[in-house]
Amino acid sequence: WRACFLTVPGFHCRQDPYSAGWFGATQALETIGLVAGFIGLILIVLYIFINKLAGNRTLFITSLVAVGIAAGSTLLGVVIYGVHGSALSWSFALAVIGGLLYLVTMALMLVHVSKPNAI
């Protein structure tokens, strides 16, 4: 992609900075993190509130894996953008906070699953 602008001597074209490979990778990783986070949330809500599924170890571990994928892909996207991006703003800070919260959630779920009679 190229971005073209009308200037005094004519058109001036330059490469669009948002078409770089690292930017697409960041978008993909953050999207995967968001979707995996939603899946983990839905599964943990099912685990907690649905009587038939309460105490289902497989459901809890599946939710744990989804939250782990969300944490990993979100933080990897943050690292890629942080290395290449120069203008970091509030949305970057929210992505960092979200990735760290996914990581804390995963750690707490690991503590819960490691207890012998917890699930």
C-alpha positions as YAML, in Angstrom:
chain: A
units: angstrom
residues:
- id: 1
  name: TRP
  ca: [0.00, 0.00, 0.00]
- id: 2
  name: ARG
  ca: [1.04, 3.55, -0.68]
- id: 3
  name: ALA
  ca: [-0.44, 6.79, 0.62]
- id: 4
  name: CYS
  ca: [-0.54, 9.60, -1.96]
- id: 5
  name: PHE
  ca: [-1.06, 13.28, -1.29]
- id: 6
  name: LEU
  ca: [-1.67, 16.20, -3.61]
- id: 7
  name: THR
  ca: [1.14, 18.73, -3.17]
- id: 8
  name: VAL
  ca: [2.09, 21.90, -5.02]
- id: 9
  name: PRO
  ca: [4.38, 20.28, -7.61]
- id: 10
  name: GLY
  ca: [2.04, 17.27, -8.03]
- id: 11
  name: PHE
  ca: [1.31, 14.04, -6.24]
- id: 12
  name: HIS
  ca: [3.64, 12.80, -3.54]
- id: 13
  name: CYS
  ca: [3.44, 9.11, -2.64]
- id: 14
  name: ARG
  ca: [5.01, 7.23, 0.23]
- id: 15
  name: GLN
  ca: [4.61, 3.82, 1.74]
- id: 16
  name: ASP
  ca: [1.72, 3.54, 4.19]
- id: 17
  name: PRO
  ca: [3.23, 2.92, 7.66]
- id: 18
  name: TYR
  ca: [0.20, 0.83, 8.69]
- id: 19
  name: SER
  ca: [0.77, -1.76, 5.98]
- id: 20
  name: ALA
  ca: [4.03, -3.04, 7.48]
- id: 21
  name: GLY
  ca: [4.22, -6.68, 8.47]
- id: 22
  name: TRP
  ca: [4.85, -5.94, 12.14]
- id: 23
  name: PHE
  ca: [1.68, -3.85, 12.32]
- id: 24
  name: GLY
  ca: [-0.40, -6.66, 10.86]
- id: 25
  name: ALA
  ca: [1.19, -9.11, 13.29]
- id: 26
  name: THR
  ca: [0.34, -6.81, 16.19]
- id: 27
  name: GLN
  ca: [-3.27, -6.54, 15.05]
- id: 28
  name: ALA
  ca: [-3.56, -10.30, 14.64]
- id: 29
  name: LEU
  ca: [-2.03, -11.09, 18.03]
- id: 30
  name: GLU
  ca: [-4.17, -8.56, 19.87]
- id: 31
  name: THR
  ca: [-7.30, -9.88, 18.13]
- id: 32
  name: ILE
  ca: [-6.40, -13.47, 19.04]
- id: 33
  name: GLY
  ca: [-5.86, -12.34, 22.62]
- id: 34
  name: LEU
  ca: [-9.23, -10.61, 22.76]
- id: 35
  name: VAL
  ca: [-11.11, -13.59, 21.30]
- id: 36
  name: ALA
  ca: [-9.29, -16.07, 23.57]
- id: 37
  name: GLY
  ca: [-10.05, -13.85, 26.57]
- id: 38
  name: PHE
  ca: [-13.76, -13.85, 25.69]
- id: 39
  name: ILE
  ca: [-13.72, -17.63, 25.31]
- id: 40
  name: GLY
  ca: [-11.99, -18.02, 28.68]
- id: 41
  name: LEU
  ca: [-14.54, -15.70, 30.28]
- id: 42
  name: ILE
  ca: [-17.49, -17.60, 28.84]
- id: 43
  name: LEU
  ca: [-16.05, -20.94, 29.96]
- id: 44
  name: ILE
  ca: [-15.33, -19.78, 33.50]
- id: 45
  name: VAL
  ca: [-18.84, -18.29, 33.78]
- id: 46
  name: LEU
  ca: [-20.26, -21.65, 32.68]
- id: 47
  name: TYR
  ca: [-18.02, -23.39, 35.23]
- id: 48
  name: ILE
  ca: [-19.19, -21.16, 38.08]
- id: 49
  name: PHE
  ca: [-22.90, -20.63, 37.38]
- id: 50
  name: ILE
  ca: [-24.22, -23.71, 35.55]
- id: 51
  name: ASN
  ca: [-24.99, -26.52, 38.00]
- id: 52
  name: LYS
  ca: [-24.38, -29.33, 35.48]
- id: 53
  name: LEU
  ca: [-20.91, -27.97, 34.70]
- id: 54
  name: ALA
  ca: [-19.88, -26.90, 38.22]
- id: 55
  name: GLY
  ca: [-16.71, -28.72, 39.21]
- id: 56
  name: ASN
  ca: [-15.96, -29.92, 35.68]
- id: 57
  name: ARG
  ca: [-12.16, -30.10, 35.65]
- id: 58
  name: THR
  ca: [-11.90, -30.28, 31.86]
- id: 59
  name: LEU
  ca: [-13.93, -27.10, 31.47]
- id: 60
  name: PHE
  ca: [-11.77, -25.28, 34.01]
- id: 61
  name: ILE
  ca: [-8.53, -26.39, 32.36]
- id: 62
  name: THR
  ca: [-9.88, -25.39, 28.93]
- id: 63
  name: SER
  ca: [-10.66, -21.95, 30.35]
- id: 64
  name: LEU
  ca: [-7.15, -21.82, 31.81]
- id: 65
  name: VAL
  ca: [-5.63, -22.61, 28.41]
- id: 66
  name: ALA
  ca: [-7.77, -19.92, 26.74]
- id: 67
  name: VAL
  ca: [-6.66, -17.33, 29.29]
- id: 68
  name: GLY
  ca: [-3.03, -18.43, 28.82]
- id: 69
  name: ILE
  ca: [-3.34, -17.97, 25.05]
- id: 70
  name: ALA
  ca: [-4.91, -14.55, 25.65]
- id: 71
  name: ALA
  ca: [-2.06, -13.52, 27.96]
- id: 72
  name: GLY
  ca: [0.67, -14.76, 25.65]
- id: 73
  name: SER
  ca: [-0.68, -13.29, 22.43]
- id: 74
  name: THR
  ca: [-1.63, -9.96, 24.01]
- id: 75
  name: LEU
  ca: [1.78, -9.47, 25.61]
- id: 76
  name: LEU
  ca: [3.57, -10.60, 22.44]
- id: 77
  name: GLY
  ca: [1.57, -8.06, 20.43]
- id: 78
  name: VAL
  ca: [2.48, -5.38, 22.97]
- id: 79
  name: VAL
  ca: [6.17, -6.25, 22.66]
- id: 80
  name: ILE
  ca: [6.10, -6.17, 18.85]
- id: 81
  name: TYR
  ca: [4.32, -2.82, 18.77]
- id: 82
  name: GLY
  ca: [6.52, -1.39, 21.53]
- id: 83
  name: VAL
  ca: [9.68, -2.23, 19.60]
- id: 84
  name: HIS
  ca: [8.47, -0.68, 16.33]
- id: 85
  name: GLY
  ca: [6.01, 1.99, 17.41]
- id: 86
  name: SER
  ca: [7.24, 5.40, 18.42]
- id: 87
  name: ALA
  ca: [4.03, 7.14, 19.47]
- id: 88
  name: LEU
  ca: [2.77, 5.05, 22.38]
- id: 89
  name: SER
  ca: [-0.47, 6.38, 23.83]
- id: 90
  name: TRP
  ca: [-3.24, 5.43, 26.24]
- id: 91
  name: SER
  ca: [-4.42, 2.49, 24.12]
- id: 92
  name: PHE
  ca: [-0.96, 0.93, 24.34]
- id: 93
  name: ALA
  ca: [-1.10, 1.31, 28.12]
- id: 94
  name: LEU
  ca: [-4.52, -0.38, 28.19]
- id: 95
  name: ALA
  ca: [-3.17, -3.28, 26.12]
- id: 96
  name: VAL
  ca: [-0.25, -3.69, 28.55]
- id: 97
  name: ILE
  ca: [-2.61, -3.61, 31.55]
- id: 98
  name: GLY
  ca: [-4.95, -6.11, 29.87]
- id: 99
  name: GLY
  ca: [-2.10, -8.51, 29.10]
- id: 100
  name: LEU
  ca: [-0.83, -8.30, 32.67]
- id: 101
  name: LEU
  ca: [-4.33, -8.92, 34.04]
- id: 102
  name: TYR
  ca: [-4.63, -12.00, 31.81]
- id: 103
  name: LEU
  ca: [-1.30, -13.17, 33.25]
- id: 104
  name: VAL
  ca: [-2.47, -12.64, 36.85]
- id: 105
  name: THR
  ca: [-5.72, -14.47, 36.06]
- id: 106
  name: MET
  ca: [-3.79, -17.38, 34.60]
- id: 107
  name: ALA
  ca: [-1.56, -17.57, 37.69]
- id: 108
  name: LEU
  ca: [-4.56, -17.58, 40.02]
- id: 109
  name: MET
  ca: [-6.24, -20.28, 37.96]
- id: 110
  name: LEU
  ca: [-3.03, -22.35, 38.07]
- id: 111
  name: VAL
  ca: [-2.98, -22.04, 41.86]
- id: 112
  name: HIS
  ca: [-6.60, -23.15, 41.99]
- id: 113
  name: VAL
  ca: [-6.09, -26.14, 39.69]
- id: 114
  name: SER
  ca: [-2.98, -27.29, 41.58]
- id: 115
  name: LYS
  ca: [-4.90, -27.73, 44.85]
- id: 116
  name: PRO
  ca: [-5.74, -31.43, 45.29]
- id: 117
  name: ASN
  ca: [-9.47, -31.14, 46.08]
- id: 118
  name: ALA
  ca: [-10.21, -27.76, 44.54]
- id: 119
  name: ILE
  ca: [-11.94, -29.05, 41.42]
...
